[in-house]
Amino acid sequence: MSFAVSLLAASMAVLSPMGGAHGGADVSAVFAAPSGDVLRAVTFDEAAVPAGARVTVTERTGQDGTRIHLRLRGVQPGRTFGAHVHMNPCGTRPEDSGAHYQHVKDPEQPSTDPEYANPRNEVWLDFTTDRQGDGASSASVDWRFRSGGARSVVIHEHATETAPGRAGMAGARLACVNVPFK
């Protein structure tokens, strides 16, 4: 094994925030237009997220919490998108995925209070695509999902807002991928 490969492997082990990893979900899918079938990944706006674009979501859980990695290929280039974990699975309509998953649920829904709608209490995965339409992001939280409480990742129209009364908002739901979070 070359020195460079050994160094890379060692640095990846050091950078992993999930000491004692316990598992998680791995999903790779191709976006398709809504249909009567249950799809792994659905697009509601083919100008932004074309049918045929690819998505990968990786979840790793451990003693220290949860890490989610999102990667997209072939979506609209040079654009910033919002992305969040949602409570319900994707369906044929954008609203089918329900609200953002919150570790501590805001008693008022929809949640726009920065005390609840923030990247420590939700999973925010905003990303910006390159010239080829590829983008990625990761988020780590110090908690794990409640069983059955998180079921999808939704790609939104713009970056997530943080101001009171607007916190957590990221515009229209452009696409959705079903993920069997642990």
PDB file of C-alpha atoms in Angstrom:
ATOM      1  CA  MET A   1       0.000   0.000   0.000  1.00  0.00           C
ATOM      2  CA  SER A   2       1.433   3.371  -0.949  1.00  0.00           C
ATOM      3  CA  PHE A   3       2.148   6.035   1.639  1.00  0.00           C
ATOM      4  CA  ALA A   4      -0.541   8.326   0.129  1.00  0.00           C
ATOM      5  CA  VAL A   5      -3.214   5.618   0.333  1.00  0.00           C
ATOM      6  CA  SER A   6      -2.204   4.803   3.926  1.00  0.00           C
ATOM      7  CA  LEU A   7      -2.340   8.487   4.847  1.00  0.00           C
ATOM      8  CA  LEU A   8      -5.778   8.880   3.236  1.00  0.00           C
ATOM      9  CA  ALA A   9      -7.146   5.824   5.051  1.00  0.00           C
ATOM     10  CA  ALA A  10      -5.764   7.048   8.374  1.00  0.00           C
ATOM     11  CA  SER A  11      -7.189  10.549   7.896  1.00  0.00           C
ATOM     12  CA  MET A  12     -10.633   9.147   7.055  1.00  0.00           C
ATOM     13  CA  ALA A  13     -10.604   7.078  10.236  1.00  0.00           C
ATOM     14  CA  VAL A  14      -9.640  10.130  12.316  1.00  0.00           C
ATOM     15  CA  LEU A  15     -12.265  12.368  10.674  1.00  0.00           C
ATOM     16  CA  SER A  16     -15.137   9.926  11.188  1.00  0.00           C
ATOM     17  CA  PRO A  17     -17.382  11.444  13.887  1.00  0.00           C
ATOM     18  CA  MET A  18     -19.258   8.233  14.562  1.00  0.00           C
ATOM     19  CA  GLY A  19     -17.013   6.311  16.905  1.00  0.00           C
ATOM     20  CA  GLY A  20     -18.293   2.755  17.270  1.00  0.00           C
ATOM     21  CA  ALA A  21     -20.570   2.954  14.224  1.00  0.00           C
ATOM     22  CA  HIS A  22     -23.706   0.834  14.567  1.00  0.00           C
ATOM     23  CA  GLY A  23     -25.055   0.979  11.031  1.00  0.00           C
ATOM     24  CA  GLY A  24     -27.492   3.057   9.087  1.00  0.00           C
ATOM     25  CA  ALA A  25     -29.144   3.289   5.695  1.00  0.00           C
ATOM     26  CA  ASP A  26     -27.657   3.380   2.195  1.00  0.00           C
ATOM     27  CA  VAL A  27     -29.820   4.459  -0.749  1.00  0.00           C
ATOM     28  CA  SER A  28     -28.851   5.025  -4.373  1.00  0.00           C
ATOM     29  CA  ALA A  29     -31.653   5.944  -6.758  1.00  0.00           C
ATOM     30  CA  VAL A  30     -32.608   7.590 -10.023  1.00  0.00           C
ATOM     31  CA  PHE A  31     -35.271  10.318  -9.969  1.00  0.00           C
ATOM     32  CA  ALA A  32     -38.464   9.685 -11.952  1.00  0.00           C
ATOM     33  CA  ALA A  33     -41.673  11.630 -12.494  1.00  0.00           C
ATOM     34  CA  PRO A  34     -44.524  10.809 -10.082  1.00  0.00           C
ATOM     35  CA  SER A  35     -46.575   7.761 -11.008  1.00  0.00           C
ATOM     36  CA  GLY A  36     -48.984   5.387  -9.307  1.00  0.00           C
ATOM     37  CA  ASP A  37     -46.033   3.205  -8.313  1.00  0.00           C
ATOM     38  CA  VAL A  38     -44.086   3.716  -5.105  1.00  0.00           C
ATOM     39  CA  LEU A  39     -40.787   5.146  -6.292  1.00  0.00           C
ATOM     40  CA  ARG A  40     -37.471   5.312  -4.451  1.00  0.00           C
ATOM     41  CA  ALA A  41     -36.896   8.876  -5.776  1.00  0.00           C
ATOM     42  CA  VAL A  42     -39.433  11.238  -7.336  1.00  0.00           C
ATOM     43  CA  THR A  43     -39.037  14.650  -8.989  1.00  0.00           C
ATOM     44  CA  PHE A  44     -41.741  17.299  -8.950  1.00  0.00           C
ATOM     45  CA  ASP A  45     -39.734  19.886 -10.960  1.00  0.00           C
ATOM     46  CA  GLU A  46     -37.839  18.397 -13.909  1.00  0.00           C
ATOM     47  CA  ALA A  47     -36.138  21.706 -14.762  1.00  0.00           C
ATOM     48  CA  ALA A  48     -34.386  21.644 -11.373  1.00  0.00           C
ATOM     49  CA  VAL A  49     -34.182  17.880 -10.760  1.00  0.00           C
ATOM     50  CA  PRO A  50     -34.574  16.086 -14.104  1.00  0.00           C
ATOM     51  CA  ALA A  51     -35.873  12.539 -14.389  1.00  0.00           C
ATOM     52  CA  GLY A  52     -32.720  10.445 -14.685  1.00  0.00           C
ATOM     53  CA  ALA A  53     -30.724  12.528 -12.184  1.00  0.00           C
ATOM     54  CA  ARG A  54     -29.095  10.395  -9.488  1.00  0.00           C
ATOM     55  CA  VAL A  55     -29.139  10.615  -5.701  1.00  0.00           C
ATOM     56  CA  THR A  56     -27.274   8.804  -2.936  1.00  0.00           C
ATOM     57  CA  VAL A  57     -28.071   9.093   0.768  1.00  0.00           C
ATOM     58  CA  THR A  58     -25.884   7.460   3.391  1.00  0.00           C
ATOM     59  CA  GLU A  59     -26.702   7.345   7.096  1.00  0.00           C
ATOM     60  CA  ARG A  60     -24.248   6.238   9.753  1.00  0.00           C
ATOM     61  CA  THR A  61     -25.216   5.906  13.378  1.00  0.00           C
ATOM     62  CA  GLY A  62     -23.016   5.459  16.400  1.00  0.00           C
ATOM     63  CA  GLN A  63     -22.635   6.220  20.068  1.00  0.00           C
ATOM     64  CA  ASP A  64     -22.072   9.894  19.241  1.00  0.00           C
ATOM     65  CA  GLY A  65     -25.200  10.326  17.073  1.00  0.00           C
ATOM     66  CA  THR A  66     -25.990  10.285  13.374  1.00  0.00           C
ATOM     67  CA  ARG A  67     -24.203  11.438  10.215  1.00  0.00           C
ATOM     68  CA  ILE A  68     -26.053  11.844   6.910  1.00  0.00           C
ATOM     69  CA  HIS A  69     -24.340  12.316   3.547  1.00  0.00           C
ATOM     70  CA  LEU A  70     -26.304  13.462   0.474  1.00  0.00           C
ATOM     71  CA  ARG A  71     -24.944  13.390  -3.073  1.00  0.00           C
ATOM     72  CA  LEU A  72     -26.736  14.365  -6.286  1.00  0.00           C
ATOM     73  CA  ARG A  73     -25.655  14.090  -9.918  1.00  0.00           C
ATOM     74  CA  GLY A  74     -27.255  15.653 -12.962  1.00  0.00           C
ATOM     75  CA  VAL A  75     -29.476  18.268 -11.310  1.00  0.00           C
ATOM     76  CA  GLN A  76     -29.639  21.944 -12.311  1.00  0.00           C
ATOM     77  CA  PRO A  77     -26.056  23.289 -12.432  1.00  0.00           C
ATOM     78  CA  GLY A  78     -24.793  26.308 -10.489  1.00  0.00           C
ATOM     79  CA  ARG A  79     -27.702  26.429  -8.056  1.00  0.00           C
ATOM     80  CA  THR A  80     -28.109  26.303  -4.281  1.00  0.00           C
ATOM     81  CA  PHE A  81     -30.786  23.937  -2.985  1.00  0.00           C
ATOM     82  CA  GLY A  82     -32.181  23.332   0.471  1.00  0.00           C
ATOM     83  CA  ALA A  83     -32.496  19.734   1.658  1.00  0.00           C
ATOM     84  CA  HIS A  84     -33.905  18.225   4.850  1.00  0.00           C
ATOM     85  CA  VAL A  85     -34.898  14.918   6.380  1.00  0.00           C
ATOM     86  CA  HIS A  86     -38.718  14.645   6.458  1.00  0.00           C
ATOM     87  CA  MET A  87     -41.037  12.531   8.590  1.00  0.00           C
ATOM     88  CA  ASN A  88     -43.093  10.737   5.906  1.00  0.00           C
ATOM     89  CA  PRO A  89     -42.133   8.810   2.793  1.00  0.00           C
ATOM     90  CA  CYS A  90     -42.281  10.412  -0.649  1.00  0.00           C
ATOM     91  CA  GLY A  91     -45.525  10.137  -2.542  1.00  0.00           C
ATOM     92  CA  THR A  92     -47.013  11.384  -5.777  1.00  0.00           C
ATOM     93  CA  ARG A  93     -47.505  14.891  -4.353  1.00  0.00           C
ATOM     94  CA  PRO A  94     -44.792  17.157  -2.870  1.00  0.00           C
ATOM     95  CA  GLU A  95     -46.612  17.529   0.471  1.00  0.00           C
ATOM     96  CA  ASP A  96     -46.811  13.742   1.006  1.00  0.00           C
ATOM     97  CA  SER A  97     -43.408  13.740   2.753  1.00  0.00           C
ATOM     98  CA  GLY A  98     -44.830  15.708   5.692  1.00  0.00           C
ATOM     99  CA  ALA A  99     -42.910  18.024   7.995  1.00  0.00           C
ATOM    100  CA  HIS A 100     -39.197  18.169   8.746  1.00  0.00           C
ATOM    101  CA  TYR A 101     -38.046  15.549  11.210  1.00  0.00           C
ATOM    102  CA  GLN A 102     -37.315  17.278  14.538  1.00  0.00           C
ATOM    103  CA  HIS A 103     -35.489  15.653  17.430  1.00  0.00           C
ATOM    104  CA  VAL A 104     -37.496  17.833  19.824  1.00  0.00           C
ATOM    105  CA  LYS A 105     -40.852  18.531  18.172  1.00  0.00           C
ATOM    106  CA  ASP A 106     -42.089  22.111  17.971  1.00  0.00           C
ATOM    107  CA  PRO A 107     -45.622  22.177  19.453  1.00  0.00           C
ATOM    108  CA  GLU A 108     -46.599  24.691  16.738  1.00  0.00           C
ATOM    109  CA  GLN A 109     -46.617  23.389  13.176  1.00  0.00           C
ATOM    110  CA  PRO A 110     -45.468  24.304  10.656  1.00  0.00           C
ATOM    111  CA  SER A 111     -42.346  24.981  12.663  1.00  0.00           C
ATOM    112  CA  THR A 112     -40.664  28.334  11.947  1.00  0.00           C
ATOM    113  CA  ASP A 113     -39.283  29.014  15.436  1.00  0.00           C
ATOM    114  CA  PRO A 114     -35.443  28.994  15.348  1.00  0.00           C
ATOM    115  CA  GLU A 115     -35.470  27.260  18.735  1.00  0.00           C
ATOM    116  CA  TYR A 116     -36.847  24.146  16.973  1.00  0.00           C
ATOM    117  CA  ALA A 117     -36.162  24.771  13.262  1.00  0.00           C
ATOM    118  CA  ASN A 118     -32.365  24.711  13.310  1.00  0.00           C
ATOM    119  CA  PRO A 119     -29.580  22.371  12.119  1.00  0.00           C
ATOM    120  CA  ARG A 120     -29.041  20.959  15.646  1.00  0.00           C
ATOM    121  CA  ASN A 121     -32.670  19.828  16.013  1.00  0.00           C
ATOM    122  CA  GLU A 122     -33.289  18.927  12.345  1.00  0.00           C
ATOM    123  CA  VAL A 123     -31.059  17.526   9.596  1.00  0.00           C
ATOM    124  CA  TRP A 124     -30.212  20.290   7.094  1.00  0.00           C
ATOM    125  CA  LEU A 125     -28.353  19.194   3.968  1.00  0.00           C
ATOM    126  CA  ASP A 126     -28.282  22.353   1.796  1.00  0.00           C
ATOM    127  CA  PHE A 127     -25.886  22.120  -1.169  1.00  0.00           C
ATOM    128  CA  THR A 128     -24.715  24.016  -4.244  1.00  0.00           C
ATOM    129  CA  THR A 129     -24.202  22.245  -7.555  1.00  0.00           C
ATOM    130  CA  ASP A 130     -21.186  22.635  -9.824  1.00  0.00           C
ATOM    131  CA  ARG A 131     -21.195  23.229 -13.586  1.00  0.00           C
ATOM    132  CA  GLN A 132     -22.144  19.593 -14.238  1.00  0.00           C
ATOM    133  CA  GLY A 133     -25.074  19.686 -11.813  1.00  0.00           C
ATOM    134  CA  ASP A 134     -23.342  17.621  -9.145  1.00  0.00           C
ATOM    135  CA  GLY A 135     -23.492  18.524  -5.461  1.00  0.00           C
ATOM    136  CA  ALA A 136     -23.048  17.011  -2.024  1.00  0.00           C
ATOM    137  CA  SER A 137     -23.423  17.819   1.634  1.00  0.00           C
ATOM    138  CA  SER A 138     -23.187  16.169   5.034  1.00  0.00           C
ATOM    139  CA  ALA A 139     -24.697  16.821   8.434  1.00  0.00           C
ATOM    140  CA  SER A 140     -23.967  15.384  11.864  1.00  0.00           C
ATOM    141  CA  VAL A 141     -26.274  15.492  14.867  1.00  0.00           C
ATOM    142  CA  ASP A 142     -25.694  14.179  18.384  1.00  0.00           C
ATOM    143  CA  TRP A 143     -28.901  12.134  18.413  1.00  0.00           C
ATOM    144  CA  ARG A 144     -30.512   9.248  16.517  1.00  0.00           C
ATOM    145  CA  PHE A 145     -33.858   9.144  14.716  1.00  0.00           C
ATOM    146  CA  ARG A 146     -36.898   7.792  16.538  1.00  0.00           C
ATOM    147  CA  SER A 147     -37.931   4.433  15.062  1.00  0.00           C
ATOM    148  CA  GLY A 148     -40.083   5.097  11.982  1.00  0.00           C
ATOM    149  CA  GLY A 149     -39.962   8.851  12.568  1.00  0.00           C
ATOM    150  CA  ALA A 150     -37.779   9.815   9.579  1.00  0.00           C
ATOM    151  CA  ARG A 151     -38.598   8.422   6.148  1.00  0.00           C
ATOM    152  CA  SER A 152     -37.264  10.690   3.365  1.00  0.00           C
ATOM    153  CA  VAL A 153     -34.972  13.481   2.204  1.00  0.00           C
ATOM    154  CA  VAL A 154     -36.616  16.364   0.353  1.00  0.00           C
ATOM    155  CA  ILE A 155     -34.768  18.685  -2.053  1.00  0.00           C
ATOM    156  CA  HIS A 156     -36.092  22.253  -1.788  1.00  0.00           C
ATOM    157  CA  GLU A 157     -36.107  25.347  -3.998  1.00  0.00           C
ATOM    158  CA  HIS A 158     -33.493  27.441  -2.138  1.00  0.00           C
ATOM    159  CA  ALA A 159     -31.171  27.527   0.892  1.00  0.00           C
ATOM    160  CA  THR A 160     -32.756  27.110   4.296  1.00  0.00           C
ATOM    161  CA  GLU A 161     -33.762  30.320   6.060  1.00  0.00           C
ATOM    162  CA  THR A 162     -32.932  30.998   9.725  1.00  0.00           C
ATOM    163  CA  ALA A 163     -34.840  34.168  10.716  1.00  0.00           C
ATOM    164  CA  PRO A 164     -37.668  33.978  13.279  1.00  0.00           C
ATOM    165  CA  GLY A 165     -40.960  33.226  11.527  1.00  0.00           C
ATOM    166  CA  ARG A 166     -39.028  31.868   8.504  1.00  0.00           C
ATOM    167  CA  ALA A 167     -36.633  29.396  10.172  1.00  0.00           C
ATOM    168  CA  GLY A 168     -36.446  26.075   8.360  1.00  0.00           C
ATOM    169  CA  MET A 169     -38.193  27.338   5.235  1.00  0.00           C
ATOM    170  CA  ALA A 170     -36.524  26.520   1.925  1.00  0.00           C
ATOM    171  CA  GLY A 171     -39.239  27.033  -0.665  1.00  0.00           C
ATOM    172  CA  ALA A 172     -41.051  24.541  -2.850  1.00  0.00           C
ATOM    173  CA  ARG A 173     -40.403  20.802  -2.635  1.00  0.00           C
ATOM    174  CA  LEU A 174     -38.649  19.930  -5.888  1.00  0.00           C
ATOM    175  CA  ALA A 175     -37.832  16.251  -5.349  1.00  0.00           C
ATOM    176  CA  CYS A 176     -37.893  13.524  -2.720  1.00  0.00           C
ATOM    177  CA  VAL A 177     -36.012  10.282  -1.994  1.00  0.00           C
ATOM    178  CA  ASN A 178     -37.280   7.551   0.332  1.00  0.00           C
ATOM    179  CA  VAL A 179     -34.728   6.483   2.939  1.00  0.00           C
ATOM    180  CA  PRO A 180     -35.211   3.736   5.574  1.00  0.00           C
ATOM    181  CA  PHE A 181     -33.480   5.680   8.348  1.00  0.00           C
ATOM    182  CA  LYS A 182     -32.441   3.597  11.379  1.00  0.00           C
TER     183      LYS A 182
END
